[in-house]
Structures are given as C-alpha cells and as structure tokens.
PDB file of C-alpha atoms in Angstrom:
ATOM      1  CA  LEU A 909      29.311  72.301 173.024  1.00 89.00           C
ATOM      2  CA  TRP A 910      27.975  74.345 176.045  1.00 92.00           C
ATOM      3  CA  ILE A 911      25.101  71.605 176.289  1.00 95.00           C
ATOM      4  CA  HIS A 912      27.758  68.941 176.453  1.00 93.00           C
ATOM      5  CA  GLU A 913      29.997  70.561 178.869  1.00 93.00           C
ATOM      6  CA  VAL A 914      27.171  71.362 181.345  1.00 94.00           C
ATOM      7  CA  HIS A 915      25.841  68.053 181.098  1.00 93.00           C
ATOM      8  CA  ARG A 916      29.179  66.432 182.081  1.00 91.00           C
ATOM      9  CA  VAL A 917      30.011  68.802 184.700  1.00 94.00           C
ATOM     10  CA  PHE A 918      26.620  68.989 186.394  1.00 94.00           C
ATOM     11  CA  ALA A 919      24.020  66.237 185.125  1.00 92.00           C
ATOM     12  CA  ASP A 920      26.254  63.345 185.356  1.00 90.00           C
ATOM     13  CA  ARG A 921      26.509  63.928 189.313  1.00 93.00           C
ATOM     14  CA  LEU A 922      22.792  63.449 189.839  1.00 94.00           C
ATOM     15  CA  ILE A 923      22.024  60.424 191.002  1.00 94.00           C
ATOM     16  CA  SER A 924      18.128  60.138 190.291  1.00 95.00           C
ATOM     17  CA  GLU A 925      16.252  60.097 186.950  1.00 93.00           C
ATOM     18  CA  GLU A 926      13.984  62.845 188.100  1.00 95.00           C
ATOM     19  CA  ASP A 927      16.747  65.207 188.907  1.00 96.00           C
ATOM     20  CA  SER A 928      18.368  64.396 185.433  1.00 95.00           C
ATOM     21  CA  LEU A 929      15.157  65.057 183.685  1.00 95.00           C
ATOM     22  CA  MET A 930      14.583  68.256 185.698  1.00 96.00           C
ATOM     23  CA  PHE A 931      18.045  69.214 184.455  1.00 97.00           C
ATOM     24  CA  LEU A 932      17.407  68.559 180.973  1.00 96.00           C
ATOM     25  CA  GLU A 933      14.454  70.924 181.276  1.00 96.00           C
ATOM     26  CA  TRP A 934      16.558  73.618 182.795  1.00 97.00           C
ATOM     27  CA  VAL A 935      19.044  73.347 180.085  1.00 97.00           C
ATOM     28  CA  ARG A 936      16.205  73.420 177.429  1.00 95.00           C
ATOM     29  CA  ASP A 937      14.724  76.496 179.007  1.00 97.00           C
ATOM     30  CA  THR A 938      18.325  78.233 179.090  1.00 97.00           C
ATOM     31  CA  VAL A 939      19.057  77.530 175.443  1.00 97.00           C
ATOM     32  CA  LYS A 940      15.850  79.105 174.569  1.00 97.00           C
ATOM     33  CA  LYS A 941      15.755  82.037 176.858  1.00 97.00           C
ATOM     34  CA  HIS A 942      19.797  82.864 176.519  1.00 97.00           C
ATOM     35  CA  LEU A 943      20.800  81.536 173.110  1.00 95.00           C
ATOM     36  CA  LYS A 944      17.591  82.123 171.652  1.00 97.00           C
ATOM     37  CA  LYS A 945      17.851  78.627 170.029  1.00 96.00           C
ATOM     38  CA  ASP A 946      15.634  75.957 169.647  1.00 97.00           C
ATOM     39  CA  PHE A 947      17.023  72.982 171.846  1.00 97.00           C
ATOM     40  CA  ASP A 948      14.928  70.383 169.854  1.00 97.00           C
ATOM     41  CA  LYS A 949      16.133  71.606 166.587  1.00 96.00           C
ATOM     42  CA  ILE A 950      19.845  71.846 167.828  1.00 94.00           C
ATOM     43  CA  CYS A 951      19.900  68.320 169.203  1.00 95.00           C
ATOM     44  CA  LYS A 952      17.456  66.647 166.883  1.00 95.00           C
ATOM     45  CA  HIS A 953      20.188  63.958 165.978  1.00 93.00           C
ATOM     46  CA  LEU A 954      20.032  62.828 169.344  1.00 95.00           C
ATOM     47  CA  ASP A 955      16.267  62.184 168.891  1.00 96.00           C
ATOM     48  CA  THR A 956      16.128  58.476 169.074  1.00 94.00           C
ATOM     49  CA  ASN A 957      12.377  57.822 169.881  1.00 95.00           C
ATOM     50  CA  GLY A 958      11.267  59.743 166.670  1.00 96.00           C
ATOM     51  CA  ASP A 959       8.913  62.195 168.852  1.00 96.00           C
ATOM     52  CA  GLY A 960      10.830  65.368 167.725  1.00 96.00           C
ATOM     53  CA  LYS A 961      12.241  65.982 171.139  1.00 96.00           C
ATOM     54  CA  VAL A 962      15.293  65.413 173.291  1.00 96.00           C
ATOM     55  CA  ASN A 963      13.536  64.705 176.380  1.00 94.00           C
ATOM     56  CA  THR A 964      15.117  61.448 177.919  1.00 94.00           C
ATOM     57  CA  VAL A 965      18.370  61.016 179.861  1.00 93.00           C
ATOM     58  CA  LYS A 966      19.382  58.222 177.387  1.00 93.00           C
ATOM     59  CA  GLU A 967      19.045  60.621 174.220  1.00 95.00           C
ATOM     60  CA  ILE A 968      20.996  63.540 175.897  1.00 94.00           C
ATOM     61  CA  ARG A 969      23.729  60.705 176.925  1.00 92.00           C
ATOM     62  CA  GLY A 970      24.314  60.503 173.219  1.00 91.00           C
ATOM     63  CA  LEU A 971      25.890  63.952 173.061  1.00 93.00           C
ATOM     64  CA  PHE A 972      29.499  63.370 172.916  1.00 87.00           C
ATOM     65  CA  CYS A 973      32.350  66.031 172.384  1.00 89.00           C
ATOM     66  CA  GLY A 974      36.201  65.589 172.426  1.00 85.00           C
ATOM     67  CA  ASP A 975      39.442  66.219 170.781  1.00 83.00           C
ATOM     68  CA  TYR A 976      40.269  62.741 169.764  1.00 75.00           C
ATOM     69  CA  TYR A 977      37.970  62.217 166.799  1.00 64.00           C
ATOM     70  CA  PRO A 978      38.910  62.598 163.903  1.00 63.00           C
ATOM     71  CA  PRO A 979      42.349  61.671 164.981  1.00 65.00           C
ATOM     72  CA  SER A 980      44.442  64.907 164.168  1.00 67.00           C
ATOM     73  CA  ASN A 981      48.144  66.030 164.655  1.00 74.00           C
ATOM     74  CA  LYS A 982      46.738  69.872 164.899  1.00 74.00           C
ATOM     75  CA  ILE A 983      47.859  71.919 167.747  1.00 80.00           C
ATOM     76  CA  PRO A 984      45.572  72.666 169.237  1.00 80.00           C
ATOM     77  CA  LYS A 985      43.280  69.530 168.433  1.00 79.00           C
ATOM     78  CA  PRO A 986      39.812  70.631 167.558  1.00 80.00           C
ATOM     79  CA  TYR A 987      37.193  69.785 170.088  1.00 83.00           C
ATOM     80  CA  ASN A 988      34.193  68.977 168.215  1.00 85.00           C
ATOM     81  CA  GLU A 989      30.861  67.206 168.803  1.00 88.00           C
ATOM     82  CA  ILE A 990      31.124  63.354 167.669  1.00 85.00           C
ATOM     83  CA  GLU A 991      28.089  62.005 165.942  1.00 84.00           C
ATOM     84  CA  ASP A 992      29.500  58.790 164.491  1.00 80.00           C
ATOM     85  CA  THR A 993      30.016  56.734 167.764  1.00 79.00           C
ATOM     86  CA  LYS A 994      30.590  53.373 165.915  1.00 83.00           C
ATOM     87  CA  ASP A 995      33.702  55.090 164.338  1.00 80.00           C
ATOM     88  CA  LEU A 996      34.975  56.440 167.388  1.00 82.00           C
ATOM     89  CA  THR A 997      35.035  53.006 168.921  1.00 86.00           C
ATOM     90  CA  LYS A 998      37.395  51.997 166.191  1.00 86.00           C
ATOM     91  CA  VAL A 999      39.575  55.140 167.159  1.00 84.00           C
ATOM     92  CA  TRP A1000      39.498  54.245 170.685  1.00 86.00           C
ATOM     93  CA  THR A1001      40.343  50.593 169.936  1.00 90.00           C
ATOM     94  CA  GLY A1002      43.228  52.088 167.901  1.00 87.00           C
ATOM     95  CA  PHE A1003      44.500  54.013 170.916  1.00 86.00           C
ATOM     96  CA  LEU A1004      43.971  50.963 173.217  1.00 91.00           C
ATOM     97  CA  GLU A1005      46.027  48.649 170.911  1.00 92.00           C
ATOM     98  CA  GLU A1006      48.959  51.413 170.860  1.00 88.00           C
ATOM     99  CA  HIS A1007      48.961  51.741 174.712  1.00 90.00           C
ATOM    100  CA  ASN A1008      49.096  47.991 174.833  1.00 93.00           C
ATOM    101  CA  ARG A1009      51.885  47.425 172.643  1.00 92.00           C
ATOM    102  CA  MET A1010      53.801  50.068 174.680  1.00 92.00           C
ATOM    103  CA  SER A1011      52.918  49.317 177.874  1.00 90.00           C
ATOM    104  CA  ARG A1012      54.083  47.023 180.542  1.00 91.00           C
ATOM    105  CA  ASN A1013      50.685  46.904 182.127  1.00 91.00           C
ATOM    106  CA  PRO A1014      48.447  46.179 179.139  1.00 89.00           C
ATOM    107  CA  MET A1015      44.814  46.582 179.599  1.00 90.00           C
ATOM    108  CA  ASP A1016      42.397  44.141 178.506  1.00 86.00           C
ATOM    109  CA  LEU A1017      39.164  46.322 177.924  1.00 83.00           C
TER     110      LEU A1017
END
C-alpha cells in the first residue's frame, strides 16, 4: 500500500522517465532499508518482462489500490491492491452505466 501511495502522490508528478526511474530506485532502497523487505519479491506480480525485477515505469504503474474492488457494502470499504485489472474494468463499466442511467449528463467514455 505504501509503495502505491508514494507513487501516486509523488512519482505521478514527475515529468521525465529518468526522474521516474530515479524515484523508483529510491522507493526500492527505502523498502529494503526501512521495511526490511525485498521490493522485487513484494512486487513480483508486476514484473512484466520476466527479468525478476520491477524496474520500469510501465511495471510499477501496474500497481493499483482502491476501495472500489471488489464491490462491497462494508463501511468502511476495504482499501486493497487490485491485481485483476480486466475484472476491474468490468466494475468500472458497471459504475459508468449506473451513472449514465441516473444522470442528466451521461458520459460516453
């Protein structure tokens, strides 16, 4: 969760690939030093190129967390990592369809 949040708050504002990669390395080092965990083991499901590391901007951008999946009526809603983005797309489509049924200004996305 911390890795996701620090990327959304800070890394998403960086404008160059070089800065984003430098930030990713800082996160990797911070996880090892302060959390005493292996970053690549924690994030191994994000490794899309099979090199055993999460060391590209594209890979780390695959990390999603939120309270909208799975759909739940629990209060407070659980804030979890979302690994199945295809299923998440179905959930978002359902939210959009619901919005469009109720809204005077439907969105065609």
